[in-house]
């Protein structure tokens, strides 16, 4: 009986449309969206009444729920988020943040026509890859280069073009899975190449490669272990040794470098990452790497190396399927320009800036966040303090290195820390944080300065509303 009454009391869609709110919505949003928003909320209210699962909403709450549903339906699903995880190259959060100067160029190019595939000298069709080739070659020291949609595509197209129907020798210690289902053995079989595993998980010797070489060998492939490390009783030949072996048998050596660092990190005490330049100098015939990992640019896959091999790859049919668009090319070229001056790259490319940020500067940022947060919160709402912690690079790079960092630690008094974490994800913009030892941590390393006010509002909202 009670249920029937409640159901009958629910407003009709027409009624709502004729209310002042309904008229306001119709003035601002497309009619179909307004109708959808109203229907969604009426339906969920009807379900709630039938299930007796929660308190029935008052009219004003009902209208507020419709208002936020309509706004949600009108906004894009892909939206900015605040990365408070401290993981700089966070694949789930979009990997690298692009520099402002790069974005300006992307907007310029994308909002007008361009010489994307037009040779302005000759007045005829040009090559889309030409725009980045010279600068990639200059920075990496490679003879030639080509760029595709991502590094997975770079590896796939290279294997297809050079090793289809032939054998590729890879160490058993490098048969990696990168995540998101990129597995070397699977990529290999999809390309039509035959994987020839050599060595063992922990030790592969140069002679293992040499013993496996036969007249059907197309490539010696080395793969960066990226997201894991082997320690202890391990061995693997250097790039130089592998190159010497390849030369001796006239077989090209390819290195899937993964992250693709262009900056020497030894001055920062990081000795494990070979730069692209070092691998090129060591004589690798082909090197592939990502654009949006340590390089700090847009998603893309770069293939650099021997001109003859690059030409073969560039002519493969698959290139059309993995080609980059003008926005990627614009972003790539502008990012690489920053690398012409390494100091500039380190300060202007957000990925590098965040990675190399001094702990003291991170602590200051954490303090700024904490003090603004304390000002906007009643004192009994949460315990807020600064804690020392460690952040990770992410993106399959520098996986065992922990970077000293500072985080704002929040222990809520009136809800669990898990509830707070979930509420933060529903803020606008969403705040992605992590939980450690019963506290919510906001790692200041990856919080962009321009986002601090939004972060503070979001956290205050989540704690109080
Ligand atoms: C990340 C990575 C890939 C995949 O690169 P994407 O740009 O994400 O496609 C391939 N190989 C290695 C070794 C990697 O680290």
Short mmCIF file of C-alpha atoms and ligand atoms in Angstrom, two decimals:
data_model
loop_
_atom_site.label_atom_id
_atom_site.label_comp_id
_atom_site.label_asym_id
_atom_site.label_seq_id
_atom_site.Cartn_x
_atom_site.Cartn_y
_atom_site.Cartn_z
CA UNK A 1 0.00 0.00 0.00
CA UNK A 2 2.72 2.34 1.12
CA UNK A 3 4.67 1.48 -2.05
CA UNK A 4 1.71 2.19 -4.29
CA UNK A 5 1.26 5.60 -2.76
CA UNK A 6 4.93 6.44 -3.17
CA UNK A 7 4.91 5.31 -6.79
CA UNK A 8 1.81 7.33 -7.52
CA UNK A 9 3.43 10.37 -5.94
CA UNK A 10 6.39 10.26 -8.31
CA UNK A 11 6.23 13.24 -10.68
CA UNK A 12 5.64 12.55 -14.36
CA UNK A 13 8.22 13.52 -16.95
CA UNK A 14 5.80 16.10 -18.34
CA UNK A 15 5.27 17.66 -14.96
CA UNK A 16 9.01 18.06 -14.50
CA UNK A 17 9.48 19.48 -17.99
CA UNK A 18 6.92 22.17 -17.23
CA UNK A 19 8.46 23.09 -13.89
CA UNK A 20 10.84 26.08 -13.71
CA UNK A 21 13.79 23.67 -13.50
CA UNK A 22 12.58 21.75 -16.52
CA UNK A 23 12.29 24.94 -18.52
CA UNK A 24 15.73 26.03 -17.43
CA UNK A 25 17.24 22.70 -18.51
CA UNK A 26 15.46 22.83 -21.88
CA UNK A 27 16.92 26.28 -22.43
CA UNK A 28 20.45 25.03 -21.82
CA UNK A 29 20.69 21.41 -22.89
CA UNK A 30 19.47 19.30 -25.82
CA UNK A 31 15.91 18.06 -25.28
CA UNK A 32 16.84 14.39 -25.62
CA UNK A 33 19.44 14.73 -22.90
CA UNK A 34 17.00 16.46 -20.54
CA UNK A 35 14.44 13.71 -21.13
CA UNK A 36 17.04 11.02 -20.57
CA UNK A 37 18.25 12.64 -17.36
CA UNK A 38 14.73 12.96 -15.96
CA UNK A 39 13.80 9.40 -16.93
CA UNK A 40 16.99 7.95 -15.43
CA UNK A 41 16.30 9.51 -12.05
CA UNK A 42 12.59 8.69 -12.04
CA UNK A 43 13.46 5.11 -12.90
CA UNK A 44 16.06 4.77 -10.19
CA UNK A 45 13.61 6.27 -7.72
CA UNK A 46 10.93 3.78 -8.81
CA UNK A 47 13.44 0.92 -8.39
CA UNK A 48 14.36 2.19 -4.93
CA UNK A 49 10.71 2.29 -3.87
CA UNK A 50 10.11 -1.24 -5.14
CA UNK A 51 13.25 -2.57 -3.51
CA UNK A 52 12.61 -0.57 -0.33
CA UNK A 53 16.35 -0.14 -0.30
CA UNK A 54 16.76 3.48 0.63
CA UNK A 55 15.01 6.59 1.76
CA UNK A 56 12.73 8.06 -0.90
CA UNK A 57 13.97 11.42 -2.16
CA UNK A 58 12.19 14.69 -1.48
CA UNK A 59 11.15 16.74 -4.49
CA UNK A 60 14.14 19.11 -4.18
CA UNK A 61 16.59 16.21 -3.92
CA UNK A 62 14.94 14.62 -6.92
CA UNK A 63 15.45 17.78 -8.95
CA UNK A 64 19.05 18.07 -7.77
CA UNK A 65 19.69 14.47 -8.79
CA UNK A 66 18.22 15.17 -12.23
CA UNK A 67 20.27 18.30 -12.57
CA UNK A 68 23.51 16.48 -11.89
CA UNK A 69 22.50 13.54 -14.11
CA UNK A 70 21.77 15.92 -17.00
CA UNK A 71 25.08 17.71 -16.50
CA UNK A 72 26.83 14.35 -16.45
CA UNK A 73 25.14 13.24 -19.68
CA UNK A 74 26.26 16.47 -21.31
CA UNK A 75 29.88 16.27 -20.27
CA UNK A 76 32.60 14.24 -21.95
CA UNK A 77 33.47 10.89 -20.45
CA UNK A 78 37.18 11.47 -21.00
CA UNK A 79 38.12 14.19 -18.56
CA UNK A 80 41.04 15.59 -16.61
CA UNK A 81 41.92 13.87 -13.36
CA UNK A 82 44.30 14.81 -10.58
CA UNK A 83 47.10 12.30 -10.23
CA UNK A 84 47.99 12.15 -6.56
CA UNK A 85 49.51 8.67 -6.81
CA UNK A 86 53.08 9.85 -7.29
CA UNK A 87 53.44 7.51 -10.28
CA UNK A 88 54.74 9.89 -12.92
CA UNK A 89 54.12 7.81 -16.06
CA UNK A 90 50.76 6.33 -15.06
CA UNK A 91 49.40 4.40 -18.03
CA UNK A 92 45.85 4.38 -16.64
CA UNK A 93 45.94 8.13 -16.15
CA UNK A 94 47.23 8.97 -19.61
CA UNK A 95 51.01 8.59 -19.18
CA UNK A 96 52.89 11.79 -20.02
CA UNK A 97 51.49 15.28 -19.53
CA UNK A 98 52.42 17.39 -22.52
CA UNK A 99 54.27 20.70 -22.17
CA UNK A 100 52.25 23.89 -22.80
CA UNK A 101 54.43 24.90 -25.74
CA UNK A 102 53.80 21.52 -27.34
CA UNK A 103 50.04 21.79 -26.84
CA UNK A 104 50.04 25.22 -28.44
CA UNK A 105 51.59 23.74 -31.57
CA UNK A 106 49.10 20.86 -31.60
CA UNK A 107 46.19 23.30 -31.41
CA UNK A 108 47.69 25.43 -34.21
CA UNK A 109 48.16 22.45 -36.51
CA UNK A 110 44.89 20.70 -35.76
CA UNK A 111 42.70 23.76 -36.05
CA UNK A 112 43.80 24.53 -39.59
CA UNK A 113 45.18 22.95 -42.75
CA UNK A 114 48.86 22.02 -42.80
CA UNK A 115 51.62 20.64 -45.01
CA UNK A 116 51.13 17.20 -43.40
CA UNK A 117 51.74 15.33 -46.65
CA UNK A 118 52.60 18.17 -48.95
CA UNK A 119 56.06 19.13 -50.17
CA UNK A 120 56.02 22.92 -50.23
CA UNK A 121 59.21 23.14 -52.32
CA UNK A 122 58.05 20.86 -55.08
CA UNK A 123 54.34 21.63 -54.88
CA UNK A 124 53.44 17.97 -54.77
CA UNK A 125 52.66 15.15 -52.41
CA UNK A 126 55.15 14.86 -49.54
CA UNK A 127 55.80 12.40 -46.73
CA UNK A 128 54.10 12.69 -43.36
CA UNK A 129 57.11 11.20 -41.57
CA UNK A 130 59.51 13.76 -43.00
CA UNK A 131 58.50 16.32 -40.36
CA UNK A 132 60.07 14.41 -37.50
CA UNK A 133 62.73 12.36 -39.25
CA UNK A 134 65.49 14.92 -39.28
CA UNK A 135 65.09 15.90 -35.65
CA UNK A 136 64.82 12.30 -34.43
CA UNK A 137 67.98 11.45 -36.32
CA UNK A 138 69.76 14.48 -34.94
CA UNK A 139 68.86 13.75 -31.33
CA UNK A 140 69.35 9.99 -31.37
CA UNK A 141 72.31 9.88 -33.76
CA UNK A 142 70.49 7.33 -35.92
CA UNK A 143 70.72 7.16 -39.68
CA UNK A 144 66.99 7.06 -40.23
CA UNK A 145 63.69 6.81 -38.39
CA UNK A 146 59.97 6.38 -38.72
CA UNK A 147 57.15 6.82 -36.27
CA UNK A 148 53.98 4.81 -35.71
CA UNK A 149 51.03 4.71 -33.34
CA UNK A 150 52.80 3.26 -30.31
CA UNK A 151 55.77 1.11 -29.42
CA UNK A 152 53.74 -2.10 -29.61
CA UNK A 153 53.02 -1.21 -33.25
CA UNK A 154 56.68 -0.32 -33.79
CA UNK A 155 57.75 -3.80 -32.67
CA UNK A 156 54.95 -5.52 -34.57
CA UNK A 157 55.51 -3.75 -37.87
CA UNK A 158 59.29 -4.21 -37.64
CA UNK A 159 58.91 -7.96 -37.05
CA UNK A 160 56.35 -8.27 -39.83
CA UNK A 161 58.47 -6.37 -42.33
CA UNK A 162 61.77 -8.04 -41.53
CA UNK A 163 61.07 -11.47 -40.10
CA UNK A 164 57.79 -12.85 -41.43
CA UNK A 165 58.27 -16.54 -42.16
CA UNK A 166 61.71 -16.44 -40.56
CA UNK A 167 63.23 -16.88 -37.12
CA UNK A 168 63.91 -14.27 -34.47
CA UNK A 169 66.25 -15.14 -31.63
CA UNK A 170 65.28 -13.87 -28.16
CA UNK A 171 66.65 -14.65 -24.72
CA UNK A 172 64.30 -16.56 -22.38
CA UNK A 173 64.95 -13.84 -19.82
CA UNK A 174 63.37 -11.26 -22.11
CA UNK A 175 60.08 -12.90 -23.11
CA UNK A 176 58.18 -10.21 -21.27
CA UNK A 177 54.60 -9.17 -20.87
CA UNK A 178 54.26 -5.41 -20.71
CA UNK A 179 50.64 -5.22 -19.54
CA UNK A 180 47.56 -4.63 -21.58
CA UNK A 181 48.38 -7.94 -23.30
CA UNK A 182 51.60 -7.02 -25.10
CA UNK A 183 53.57 -10.25 -24.81
CA UNK A 184 56.66 -10.79 -26.88
CA UNK A 185 55.86 -14.42 -27.83
CA UNK A 186 52.33 -13.44 -28.90
CA UNK A 187 53.43 -10.38 -30.85
CA UNK A 188 55.99 -12.57 -32.54
CA UNK A 189 53.50 -15.19 -33.65
CA UNK A 190 51.00 -12.55 -34.78
CA UNK A 191 53.72 -11.04 -36.99
CA UNK A 192 54.33 -14.37 -38.69
CA UNK A 193 57.85 -14.66 -37.32
CA UNK A 194 59.01 -17.72 -35.44
CA UNK A 195 60.31 -17.19 -31.97
CA UNK A 196 63.57 -18.93 -31.31
CA UNK A 197 64.10 -18.87 -27.53
CA UNK A 198 67.62 -19.19 -26.23
CA UNK A 199 69.31 -19.33 -22.84
CA UNK A 200 67.51 -19.64 -19.53
CA UNK A 201 65.38 -17.31 -17.45
CA UNK A 202 68.33 -15.91 -15.53
CA UNK A 203 71.33 -16.52 -17.79
CA UNK A 204 71.77 -16.18 -21.50
CA UNK A 205 75.25 -16.24 -23.02
CA UNK A 206 76.42 -14.88 -26.34
CA UNK A 207 77.13 -18.45 -27.45
CA UNK A 208 73.44 -19.30 -26.89
CA UNK A 209 72.55 -16.78 -29.58
CA UNK A 210 75.38 -17.94 -31.82
CA UNK A 211 74.36 -21.61 -31.56
CA UNK A 212 70.81 -20.77 -32.60
CA UNK A 213 71.77 -18.82 -35.72
CA UNK A 214 70.93 -20.58 -38.97
CA UNK A 215 70.17 -19.66 -42.58
CA UNK A 216 66.58 -18.82 -41.60
CA UNK A 217 67.48 -16.31 -38.86
CA UNK A 218 66.15 -12.83 -39.64
CA UNK A 219 66.86 -10.89 -36.45
CA UNK A 220 68.50 -10.96 -33.06
CA UNK A 221 66.02 -9.27 -30.76
CA UNK A 222 66.76 -7.78 -27.37
CA UNK A 223 63.86 -6.66 -25.19
CA UNK A 224 64.03 -4.28 -22.26
CA UNK A 225 62.68 -6.01 -19.16
CA UNK A 226 60.80 -2.80 -18.35
CA UNK A 227 58.49 -3.73 -15.51
CA UNK A 228 60.58 -6.23 -13.61
CA UNK A 229 64.17 -6.81 -12.59
CA UNK A 230 66.21 -9.93 -12.12
CA UNK A 231 68.77 -9.88 -9.38
CA UNK A 232 71.35 -12.41 -8.29
CA UNK A 233 72.84 -15.03 -10.56
CA UNK A 234 72.08 -13.42 -13.90
CA UNK A 235 73.85 -12.76 -17.15
CA UNK A 236 73.03 -11.35 -20.52
CA UNK A 237 75.32 -10.20 -23.34
CA UNK A 238 75.86 -6.48 -23.79
CA UNK A 239 74.39 -4.69 -26.80
CA UNK A 240 77.93 -4.34 -28.17
CA UNK A 241 78.56 -8.08 -28.00
CA UNK A 242 75.26 -8.86 -29.63
CA UNK A 243 75.99 -6.32 -32.36
CA UNK A 244 79.41 -7.87 -32.99
CA UNK A 245 77.77 -11.28 -33.30
CA UNK A 246 75.12 -9.92 -35.66
CA UNK A 247 77.77 -8.30 -37.84
CA UNK A 248 79.77 -11.51 -38.00
CA UNK A 249 76.75 -13.39 -39.35
CA UNK A 250 75.24 -10.51 -41.25
CA UNK A 251 72.06 -10.52 -39.15
CA UNK A 252 70.52 -7.27 -37.90
CA UNK A 253 70.15 -6.65 -34.16
CA UNK A 254 66.98 -5.01 -32.92
CA UNK A 255 66.45 -3.64 -29.44
CA UNK A 256 62.94 -3.00 -28.09
CA UNK A 257 63.96 -0.40 -25.58
CA UNK A 258 60.45 0.23 -24.27
CA UNK A 259 60.63 3.51 -22.49
CA UNK A 260 63.13 5.27 -24.66
CA UNK A 261 65.04 7.66 -22.49
CA UNK A 262 66.84 10.45 -24.37
CA UNK A 263 68.53 11.97 -21.34
CA UNK A 264 71.53 10.65 -19.48
CA UNK A 265 70.33 9.94 -15.96
CA UNK A 266 73.68 9.10 -14.44
CA UNK A 267 73.98 12.59 -12.95
CA UNK A 268 70.82 11.71 -10.99
CA UNK A 269 72.38 8.54 -9.65
CA UNK A 270 70.40 6.37 -12.07
CA UNK A 271 72.68 3.93 -13.85
CA UNK A 272 70.34 1.25 -15.08
CA UNK A 273 68.70 2.86 -18.04
CA UNK A 274 70.50 2.91 -21.38
CA UNK A 275 69.63 5.97 -23.41
CA UNK A 276 68.48 5.61 -27.01
CA UNK A 277 71.68 7.39 -28.05
CA UNK A 278 73.84 4.83 -26.23
CA UNK A 279 72.08 1.92 -27.89
CA UNK A 280 72.37 3.54 -31.31
CA UNK A 281 76.04 4.25 -30.68
CA UNK A 282 76.56 0.63 -29.63
CA UNK A 283 75.57 -0.26 -33.16
CA UNK A 284 72.05 -1.68 -32.82
CA UNK A 285 70.55 -1.81 -36.29
CA UNK A 286 67.06 -0.99 -35.06
CA UNK A 287 65.80 0.51 -31.82
CA UNK A 288 62.13 0.93 -30.91
CA UNK A 289 60.71 3.02 -28.07
CA UNK A 290 57.57 4.77 -26.82
CA UNK A 291 56.80 8.45 -27.20
CA UNK A 292 54.84 8.84 -23.98
CA UNK A 293 56.98 7.07 -21.42
CA UNK A 294 60.29 8.61 -20.29
CA UNK A 295 60.45 10.69 -23.44
CA UNK A 296 57.49 12.68 -22.11
CA UNK A 297 55.70 13.25 -25.40
CA UNK A 298 52.52 11.99 -27.06
CA UNK A 299 51.63 8.33 -27.55
CA UNK A 300 53.74 7.03 -30.40
CA UNK A 301 56.28 4.43 -31.32
CA UNK A 302 59.61 5.41 -32.75
CA UNK A 303 61.75 3.11 -34.86
CA UNK A 304 65.29 4.37 -35.41
CA UNK A 305 68.28 2.78 -37.06
CA UNK A 306 69.79 1.58 -40.27
CA UNK A 307 68.40 3.41 -43.31
CA UNK A 308 67.96 0.30 -45.47
CA UNK A 309 65.98 -1.50 -42.77
CA UNK A 310 63.86 1.56 -41.98
CA UNK A 311 63.04 1.88 -45.69
CA UNK A 312 61.85 -1.73 -45.79
CA UNK A 313 59.70 -1.17 -42.71
CA UNK A 314 58.30 2.12 -44.04
CA UNK A 315 57.18 0.41 -47.24
CA UNK A 316 55.29 -2.36 -45.43
CA UNK A 317 51.50 -2.46 -45.94
CA UNK A 318 50.94 -2.39 -42.18
CA UNK A 319 52.38 1.11 -41.92
CA UNK A 320 49.11 2.52 -43.16
CA UNK A 321 47.23 0.77 -40.37
CA UNK A 322 49.53 2.07 -37.65
CA UNK A 323 50.22 5.54 -38.98
CA UNK A 324 50.15 8.56 -36.72
CA UNK A 325 47.79 11.48 -37.13
CA UNK A 326 48.70 15.14 -37.46
CA UNK A 327 48.13 15.89 -33.77
CA UNK A 328 50.60 13.22 -32.74
CA UNK A 329 53.13 14.40 -35.30
CA UNK A 330 52.75 18.00 -34.18
CA UNK A 331 53.19 17.01 -30.54
CA UNK A 332 56.16 14.79 -31.34
CA UNK A 333 58.03 17.38 -33.34
CA UNK A 334 57.46 20.10 -30.75
CA UNK A 335 58.52 17.79 -27.89
CA UNK A 336 61.68 16.79 -29.70
CA UNK A 337 62.55 20.45 -30.30
CA UNK A 338 62.75 20.84 -26.53
CA UNK A 339 65.41 18.11 -26.45
CA UNK A 340 67.76 20.20 -28.58
CA UNK A 341 68.57 21.90 -25.29
CA UNK A 342 68.70 19.23 -22.60
CA UNK A 343 68.31 21.69 -19.74
CA UNK A 344 65.18 23.04 -21.36
CA UNK A 345 63.82 19.52 -21.82
CA UNK A 346 64.35 18.80 -18.13
CA UNK A 347 62.47 21.87 -16.98
CA UNK A 348 59.72 22.10 -19.59
CA UNK A 349 58.74 18.48 -20.12
CA UNK A 350 56.47 17.64 -17.19
CA UNK A 351 57.44 13.94 -17.07
CA UNK A 352 61.12 14.80 -16.67
CA UNK A 353 60.43 17.74 -14.38
CA UNK A 354 58.34 15.59 -12.01
CA UNK A 355 60.80 12.72 -12.07
CA UNK A 356 63.80 14.91 -11.25
CA UNK A 357 61.98 17.20 -8.84
CA UNK A 358 63.98 17.77 -5.67
CA UNK A 359 62.39 16.29 -2.54
CA UNK A 360 62.59 19.69 -0.87
CA UNK A 361 60.44 21.22 -3.62
CA UNK A 362 57.96 18.37 -3.29
CA UNK A 363 57.79 18.92 0.44
CA UNK A 364 56.97 22.59 -0.12
CA UNK A 365 54.17 21.66 -2.49
CA UNK A 366 52.82 19.12 0.01
CA UNK A 367 52.87 21.81 2.69
CA UNK A 368 50.96 24.19 0.47
CA UNK A 369 48.29 21.55 -0.13
CA UNK A 370 48.12 20.63 3.56
CA UNK A 371 47.84 24.19 4.82
CA UNK A 372 45.13 25.11 2.32
CA UNK A 373 43.31 21.93 3.22
CA UNK A 374 43.44 22.68 6.95
CA UNK A 375 42.01 26.14 6.27
CA UNK A 376 39.05 24.72 4.39
CA UNK A 377 38.21 21.95 6.86
CA UNK A 378 36.61 21.91 10.31
CA UNK A 379 39.32 20.76 12.73
CA UNK A 380 37.58 17.52 13.71
CA UNK A 381 37.06 16.27 10.17
CA UNK A 382 40.45 14.67 9.54
CA UNK A 383 44.03 14.44 10.70
CA UNK A 384 46.22 16.03 8.07
CA UNK A 385 49.99 15.88 8.08
CA UNK A 386 53.02 15.62 5.83
CA UNK A 387 54.79 12.29 5.50
CA UNK A 388 57.92 11.15 3.74
CA UNK A 389 57.30 8.45 1.20
CA UNK A 390 58.55 7.08 -2.11
CA UNK A 391 57.20 7.51 -5.63
CA UNK A 392 57.72 5.42 -8.73
CA UNK A 393 58.38 6.38 -12.28
CA UNK A 394 55.86 3.97 -13.83
CA UNK A 395 55.54 3.28 -17.53
CA UNK A 396 57.82 0.29 -17.41
CA UNK A 397 60.83 2.41 -16.65
CA UNK A 398 63.19 2.55 -13.70
CA UNK A 399 61.04 -0.08 -12.06
CA UNK A 400 63.17 -0.73 -9.02
CA UNK A 401 63.98 2.88 -8.26
CA UNK A 402 62.10 4.58 -5.45
CA UNK A 403 62.23 8.35 -5.60
CA UNK A 404 62.09 10.19 -2.26
CA UNK A 405 58.89 12.15 -2.05
CA UNK A 406 56.48 13.87 0.33
CA UNK A 407 52.78 13.26 0.60
CA UNK A 408 49.85 14.79 2.42
CA UNK A 409 48.52 12.07 4.71
CA UNK A 410 44.84 12.25 5.58
CA UNK A 411 43.10 10.14 8.19
CA UNK A 412 39.37 10.91 8.09
CA UNK A 413 37.54 10.98 11.43
CA UNK A 414 33.99 10.40 10.22
CA UNK A 415 34.40 7.85 7.45
CA UNK A 416 36.76 5.06 6.56
CA UNK A 417 39.81 5.79 4.48
CA UNK A 418 38.40 3.53 1.73
CA UNK A 419 35.22 5.58 1.60
CA UNK A 420 37.29 8.74 1.30
CA UNK A 421 39.34 7.23 -1.52
CA UNK A 422 36.16 6.26 -3.40
CA UNK A 423 34.57 9.69 -2.85
CA UNK A 424 37.68 11.38 -4.19
CA UNK A 425 37.35 9.43 -7.41
CA UNK A 426 33.87 10.92 -7.86
CA UNK A 427 34.92 14.54 -7.50
CA UNK A 428 35.12 16.95 -10.41
CA UNK A 429 37.88 16.63 -11.37
CA UNK A 430 38.38 13.15 -9.91
CA UNK A 431 41.30 12.78 -7.51
CA UNK A 432 43.24 9.52 -7.71
CA UNK A 433 45.14 8.79 -4.51
CA UNK A 434 46.53 5.79 -2.72
CA UNK A 435 46.03 4.23 0.66
CA UNK A 436 48.90 3.25 2.90
CA UNK A 437 48.87 2.12 6.53
CA UNK A 438 45.31 3.28 7.08
CA UNK A 439 45.87 6.77 5.70
CA UNK A 440 45.05 8.33 2.38
CA UNK A 441 48.19 9.68 0.74
CA UNK A 442 48.30 12.53 -1.74
CA UNK A 443 51.77 12.37 -3.27
CA UNK A 444 52.66 15.94 -4.13
CA UNK A 445 55.14 14.94 -6.86
CA UNK A 446 52.49 14.39 -9.51
CA UNK A 447 50.01 17.07 -8.48
CA UNK A 448 50.26 19.86 -11.03
CA UNK A 449 50.57 23.31 -9.46
CA UNK A 450 47.56 24.57 -11.38
CA UNK A 451 45.47 21.75 -9.89
CA UNK A 452 46.19 22.49 -6.22
CA UNK A 453 43.05 24.63 -5.64
CA UNK A 454 40.90 21.97 -7.33
CA UNK A 455 42.54 19.25 -5.29
CA UNK A 456 41.90 21.09 -2.04
CA UNK A 457 38.25 21.72 -2.94
CA UNK A 458 37.83 18.10 -3.99
CA UNK A 459 39.26 16.70 -0.77
CA UNK A 460 37.30 19.13 1.40
CA UNK A 461 34.13 18.18 -0.49
CA UNK A 462 34.75 14.48 -0.16
CA UNK A 463 35.34 14.81 3.59
CA UNK A 464 32.38 17.01 4.37
CA UNK A 465 29.66 16.51 1.77
C1 LIG B 1 55.97 -0.18 -22.91
C2 LIG B 1 56.64 -1.16 -23.73
C3 LIG B 1 56.09 -1.60 -24.95
C4 LIG B 1 54.78 -1.07 -25.44
O1 LIG B 1 54.87 0.30 -25.73
P1 LIG B 1 53.54 1.15 -26.00
O2 LIG B 1 54.06 2.48 -26.41
O3 LIG B 1 52.79 1.15 -24.74
O4 LIG B 1 52.80 0.45 -27.09
C5 LIG B 1 56.77 -2.52 -25.68
N1 LIG B 1 57.95 -3.01 -25.26
C6 LIG B 1 58.52 -2.63 -24.10
C7 LIG B 1 59.82 -3.24 -23.69
C8 LIG B 1 57.88 -1.68 -23.30
O5 LIG B 1 58.43 -1.29 -22.13
#
